[in-house]
Amino acid sequence: MRNVAILGSTGSIGTQTLDIISQNSSELNVVALSAGSNIALLEKQIRQYKPTVVAVWDEDKAAELRQNISDLSGIQVLSQMEGLLAVATIPESDILVTAIVGMLGIRPTIAAIEAGKDIALANKETLVTAGHIIMPLARDKQVKILPVDSEHSAIFQSLQGEGHNEINQILLTASGGPFRGMTWEEMQNVTLEQALNHPNWSMGKKITIDSSTMVNKGLEVMEAHHLFNVNLDKITVVIHPQSILHSAVQFNDGAVIGQMGTPDMRIPISYALFYPNRKPIKSDYLDLFEVGKMTFEKPDLNAFKGLALAYKAMEQGGNIPTVLNAANEKAVAKFLKNEIRCVQIPEIIADCMENISYINNPNLDEILETEKLTYEYIEGRY
Ligand code: NAD
Ligand code: MG
């Protein structure tokens, strides 16, 4: 039996993780769950999966949940960062699924690694901002960082059995999102509704907006750099609108090994939970005759300025990826409230990257301070 803790169990990745756990209930067991504020769904999950520790970010909601489950015994309900840290480090767990969104996941992820937990990592923002701390720590503690992001799972799967064979390039695929083919000028007045309408994937709101601006692919380039220790000039973004080839690796002999499948996050989730084994999944399997054709294009870096900015942030290094990520989180939150236009997201990121002070090799406190300064900078101006 493998004991699983989940940060963000009520979200898109969290609920799909619970689906995989239900499909394999003799092998996987839930010990801890956490959510931001959706206590109605969290209560259902508690009654079904019987964890011993749960966390709700909001203390008032946590108090309400304690009332609502007062008929159950042996469940601790915590809140705020204390709650996230308790879920991340619960002694009974073997693996933590980081399905929370944003930089909030950094501290619990580090705490879990320090406690010796394997990590099924969906929360890419933690690697973008603190990958230089997380990856060496994981090696030191001998814990596995198992990618859940579909592209990174595909790369990870492509690397199995390759030992020290040299990577020529990583081919990181991208659907291109709802605005693929548009110019920067044509994107000026796209709406929130259009941005939330992803052609292939059903995901949480933040990553859906990130996919429409292609900032998501920029974050994924940085995520790949940290996970696979590959330099930026060896990571090529390839637009592949059908989302069937989830990414690939070209080795030094020219051979390209990739992973294909339907756009179903339960495949990478299941692979991370059972690695190195594979288990059947109840869903439609890939039918290449139905797919018919697969196409590939170069990304338009002039139209998708967020992707170009991510390359720039990586080159600058230090705390600049954190500035990009924090600026993006704040700008996306504003766009989701219709306070800014979609095209202002990369403009705000660029402004912050120019104006927040550079810090070389930032430690955890400096990363969190950079986040705070970036938020304050945006609040004063947009
Ligand atoms: P989501 O918005 O659907 O879910 C986020 C989860 O985090 C929810 O359970 C929510 O309650 C919780 N949460 C939010 N704020 C919180 C807070 N303050 N305290 C505690 N919990 C909080 O997001 P998602 O789409 O599932 O994405 C989760 C992560 O996985 C993101 O980093 C995203 O980039 C990554 N990811 C998602 C997908 C996908 O298909 N959805 C694919 C690849 C990577
Ligand atoms: Mg992805």
Short mmCIF file of C-alpha atoms in Angstrom, two decimals, residues 138-355:
data_model
loop_
_atom_site.label_atom_id
_atom_site.label_comp_id
_atom_site.label_asym_id
_atom_site.label_seq_id
_atom_site.Cartn_x
_atom_site.Cartn_y
_atom_site.Cartn_z
CA ALA A 138 15.93 16.16 -3.41
CA ARG A 139 19.22 14.57 -4.52
CA ASP A 140 20.66 15.07 -1.06
CA LYS A 141 17.61 13.49 0.63
CA GLN A 142 17.39 10.79 -2.08
CA VAL A 143 13.74 11.50 -2.80
CA LYS A 144 12.21 11.25 -6.26
CA ILE A 145 10.76 14.27 -8.04
CA LEU A 146 8.22 12.66 -10.39
CA PRO A 147 6.80 15.08 -12.97
CA VAL A 148 3.03 15.27 -13.37
CA ASP A 149 3.02 18.04 -15.98
CA SER A 150 2.19 16.12 -19.18
CA GLU A 151 5.18 17.36 -21.21
CA HIS A 152 7.65 16.67 -18.42
CA SER A 153 6.16 13.26 -17.77
CA ALA A 154 6.60 12.55 -21.50
CA ILE A 155 10.26 13.64 -21.34
CA PHE A 156 10.80 11.63 -18.15
CA GLN A 157 9.25 8.56 -19.81
CA SER A 158 11.42 9.08 -22.90
CA LEU A 159 14.55 9.11 -20.73
CA GLN A 160 13.85 5.76 -19.07
CA GLY A 161 16.62 3.25 -19.68
CA GLU A 162 18.82 5.80 -21.47
CA GLY A 163 21.45 5.95 -18.70
CA HIS A 164 24.03 8.61 -19.49
CA ASN A 165 23.21 8.82 -23.20
CA GLU A 166 23.65 12.41 -24.29
CA ILE A 167 20.57 14.55 -25.01
CA ASN A 168 20.83 16.55 -28.22
CA GLN A 169 17.60 18.44 -27.61
CA ILE A 170 14.35 18.30 -25.72
CA LEU A 171 11.31 18.83 -27.95
CA LEU A 172 8.76 20.47 -25.66
CA THR A 173 5.38 20.43 -27.35
CA ALA A 174 2.65 23.05 -26.93
CA SER A 175 -0.90 23.13 -28.26
CA GLY A 176 -0.60 26.85 -28.96
CA GLY A 177 -3.81 27.53 -27.04
CA PRO A 178 -6.92 29.39 -28.20
CA PHE A 179 -4.96 32.27 -29.78
CA ARG A 180 -2.61 30.19 -31.96
CA GLY A 181 -2.05 31.86 -35.32
CA MET A 182 -3.02 35.35 -34.10
CA THR A 183 -0.63 38.29 -34.32
CA TRP A 184 0.11 40.57 -31.34
CA GLU A 185 -2.15 43.21 -32.93
CA GLU A 186 -5.00 40.73 -33.36
CA MET A 187 -4.72 39.72 -29.71
CA GLN A 188 -5.21 43.25 -28.35
CA ASN A 189 -8.86 42.82 -27.42
CA VAL A 190 -9.30 39.10 -26.78
CA THR A 191 -11.69 38.46 -23.89
CA LEU A 192 -11.46 36.46 -20.68
CA GLU A 193 -14.07 34.07 -22.04
CA GLN A 194 -11.96 33.40 -25.16
CA ALA A 195 -8.81 32.92 -23.07
CA LEU A 196 -10.57 30.39 -20.81
CA ASN A 197 -11.66 28.31 -23.79
CA HIS A 198 -8.69 25.94 -24.25
CA PRO A 199 -8.97 23.78 -27.39
CA ASN A 200 -7.67 20.45 -25.97
CA TRP A 201 -7.23 20.44 -22.19
CA SER A 202 -9.65 21.00 -19.31
CA MET A 203 -7.62 22.55 -16.46
CA GLY A 204 -7.75 25.03 -13.57
CA LYS A 205 -8.30 28.70 -14.48
CA LYS A 206 -4.78 29.98 -13.81
CA ILE A 207 -3.01 27.45 -16.04
CA THR A 208 -5.70 27.87 -18.71
CA ILE A 209 -4.90 31.60 -18.92
CA ASP A 210 -1.16 30.78 -18.86
CA SER A 211 -1.73 28.47 -21.83
CA SER A 212 -3.54 31.20 -23.77
CA THR A 213 -0.59 33.61 -23.30
CA MET A 214 1.96 30.78 -23.65
CA VAL A 215 3.55 31.92 -20.38
CA ASN A 216 2.75 28.34 -19.38
CA LYS A 217 5.19 27.06 -21.99
CA GLY A 218 7.79 29.55 -20.73
CA LEU A 219 7.34 28.20 -17.20
CA GLU A 220 7.63 24.69 -18.62
CA VAL A 221 10.94 25.48 -20.35
CA MET A 222 12.29 26.50 -16.93
CA GLU A 223 10.69 23.46 -15.29
CA ALA A 224 12.39 21.18 -17.85
CA HIS A 225 15.74 22.88 -17.27
CA HIS A 226 15.55 22.14 -13.54
CA LEU A 227 14.07 18.64 -13.77
CA PHE A 228 16.43 17.29 -16.43
CA ASN A 229 19.47 19.53 -15.88
CA VAL A 230 19.48 20.57 -19.54
CA ASN A 231 20.61 23.97 -20.80
CA LEU A 232 18.16 26.40 -22.31
CA ASP A 233 19.70 26.18 -25.80
CA LYS A 234 18.81 22.49 -25.87
CA ILE A 235 15.10 23.00 -25.16
CA THR A 236 13.03 23.61 -28.30
CA VAL A 237 9.35 24.56 -28.08
CA VAL A 238 7.31 22.94 -30.85
CA ILE A 239 3.69 23.92 -31.52
CA HIS A 240 1.65 20.77 -32.01
CA PRO A 241 -2.05 21.71 -32.05
CA GLN A 242 -3.42 18.15 -31.72
CA SER A 243 -1.78 17.57 -28.27
CA ILE A 244 -1.04 13.91 -29.02
CA LEU A 245 2.77 13.88 -28.86
CA HIS A 246 3.24 15.15 -25.29
CA SER A 247 6.97 15.88 -25.78
CA ALA A 248 10.08 14.05 -26.96
CA VAL A 249 13.82 13.77 -26.55
CA GLN A 250 16.32 13.72 -29.40
CA PHE A 251 19.50 11.84 -28.47
CA ASN A 252 23.01 12.37 -29.85
CA ASP A 253 22.49 9.78 -32.61
CA GLY A 254 19.47 11.73 -33.93
CA ALA A 255 16.90 9.23 -32.64
CA VAL A 256 13.78 10.89 -31.24
CA ILE A 257 11.93 9.11 -28.44
CA GLY A 258 8.61 10.59 -27.40
CA GLN A 259 5.39 9.73 -25.60
CA MET A 260 1.98 9.93 -27.22
CA GLY A 261 -1.48 9.56 -25.77
CA THR A 262 -4.85 11.26 -25.48
CA PRO A 263 -4.77 14.62 -23.67
CA ASP A 264 -5.67 13.01 -20.33
CA MET A 265 -3.76 14.12 -17.21
CA ARG A 266 -4.57 10.85 -15.49
CA ILE A 267 -1.85 9.15 -17.58
CA PRO A 268 1.01 11.27 -16.13
CA ILE A 269 -0.62 11.26 -12.67
CA SER A 270 -0.84 7.46 -12.65
CA TYR A 271 2.73 7.12 -13.98
CA ALA A 272 4.04 9.37 -11.17
CA LEU A 273 2.12 7.46 -8.48
CA PHE A 274 3.19 3.99 -9.68
CA TYR A 275 6.61 4.76 -11.20
CA PRO A 276 8.29 2.74 -12.67
CA ASN A 277 5.18 0.59 -13.18
CA ARG A 278 2.18 1.27 -15.43
CA LYS A 279 -1.44 0.51 -14.56
CA PRO A 280 -4.57 0.33 -16.71
CA ILE A 281 -6.65 3.54 -16.65
CA LYS A 282 -10.41 3.70 -17.25
CA SER A 283 -10.54 6.13 -20.18
CA ASP A 284 -10.49 6.17 -23.98
CA TYR A 285 -7.09 5.07 -25.23
CA LEU A 286 -5.37 6.76 -28.18
CA ASP A 287 -6.71 5.85 -31.61
CA LEU A 288 -4.23 7.03 -34.26
CA PHE A 289 -6.75 6.43 -37.06
CA GLU A 290 -9.08 8.87 -35.36
CA VAL A 291 -6.23 11.41 -34.92
CA GLY A 292 -5.42 11.10 -38.64
CA LYS A 293 -2.64 13.66 -38.79
CA MET A 294 -0.24 15.45 -36.49
CA THR A 295 1.28 18.83 -37.39
CA PHE A 296 4.19 20.87 -36.02
CA GLU A 297 4.97 24.62 -36.18
CA LYS A 298 7.46 27.11 -34.76
CA PRO A 299 6.13 29.37 -31.98
CA ASP A 300 5.63 33.06 -32.84
CA LEU A 301 7.71 34.81 -30.18
CA ASN A 302 6.53 38.23 -31.32
CA ALA A 303 2.88 37.37 -30.75
CA PHE A 304 3.48 35.32 -27.60
CA LYS A 305 5.72 37.75 -25.75
CA GLY A 306 5.36 35.82 -22.49
CA LEU A 307 7.30 32.91 -23.98
CA ALA A 308 10.10 35.20 -25.15
CA LEU A 309 10.20 36.81 -21.69
CA ALA A 310 10.59 33.41 -20.04
CA TYR A 311 13.70 32.68 -22.14
CA LYS A 312 15.04 36.11 -21.16
CA ALA A 313 14.29 35.50 -17.45
CA MET A 314 16.12 32.19 -17.54
CA GLU A 315 19.14 33.76 -19.20
CA GLN A 316 19.22 36.52 -16.58
CA GLY A 317 18.85 33.95 -13.80
CA GLY A 318 18.97 34.83 -10.09
CA ASN A 319 15.58 35.99 -8.82
CA ILE A 320 14.32 37.07 -12.27
CA PRO A 321 12.38 33.82 -12.94
CA THR A 322 10.68 34.53 -9.59
CA VAL A 323 9.88 38.08 -10.72
CA LEU A 324 8.39 36.70 -13.95
CA ASN A 325 6.37 34.08 -12.11
CA ALA A 326 5.10 36.41 -9.37
CA ALA A 327 4.23 39.14 -11.90
CA ASN A 328 2.38 36.56 -13.97
CA GLU A 329 0.44 35.21 -10.95
CA LYS A 330 -0.67 38.73 -10.00
CA ALA A 331 -1.46 39.78 -13.58
CA VAL A 332 -3.47 36.60 -14.24
CA ALA A 333 -5.45 37.17 -11.01
CA LYS A 334 -6.25 40.68 -12.26
CA PHE A 335 -7.22 39.43 -15.74
CA LEU A 336 -9.50 36.80 -14.14
CA LYS A 337 -11.28 39.72 -12.41
CA ASN A 338 -11.40 41.61 -15.73
CA GLU A 339 -9.28 44.42 -14.24
CA ILE A 340 -6.74 44.31 -17.08
CA ARG A 341 -6.66 43.05 -20.69
CA CYS A 342 -5.00 39.77 -21.66
CA VAL A 343 -2.16 41.47 -23.57
CA GLN A 344 -1.26 43.46 -20.46
CA ILE A 345 -0.06 40.24 -18.80
CA PRO A 346 3.27 40.14 -20.70
CA GLU A 347 3.55 43.94 -20.45
CA ILE A 348 3.29 43.76 -16.66
CA ILE A 349 5.82 40.90 -16.55
CA ALA A 350 8.30 42.88 -18.68
CA ASP A 351 7.85 45.99 -16.52
CA CYS A 352 8.54 44.00 -13.33
CA MET A 353 11.57 42.24 -14.85
CA GLU A 354 13.07 45.65 -15.63
CA ASN A 355 12.32 47.25 -12.28
#
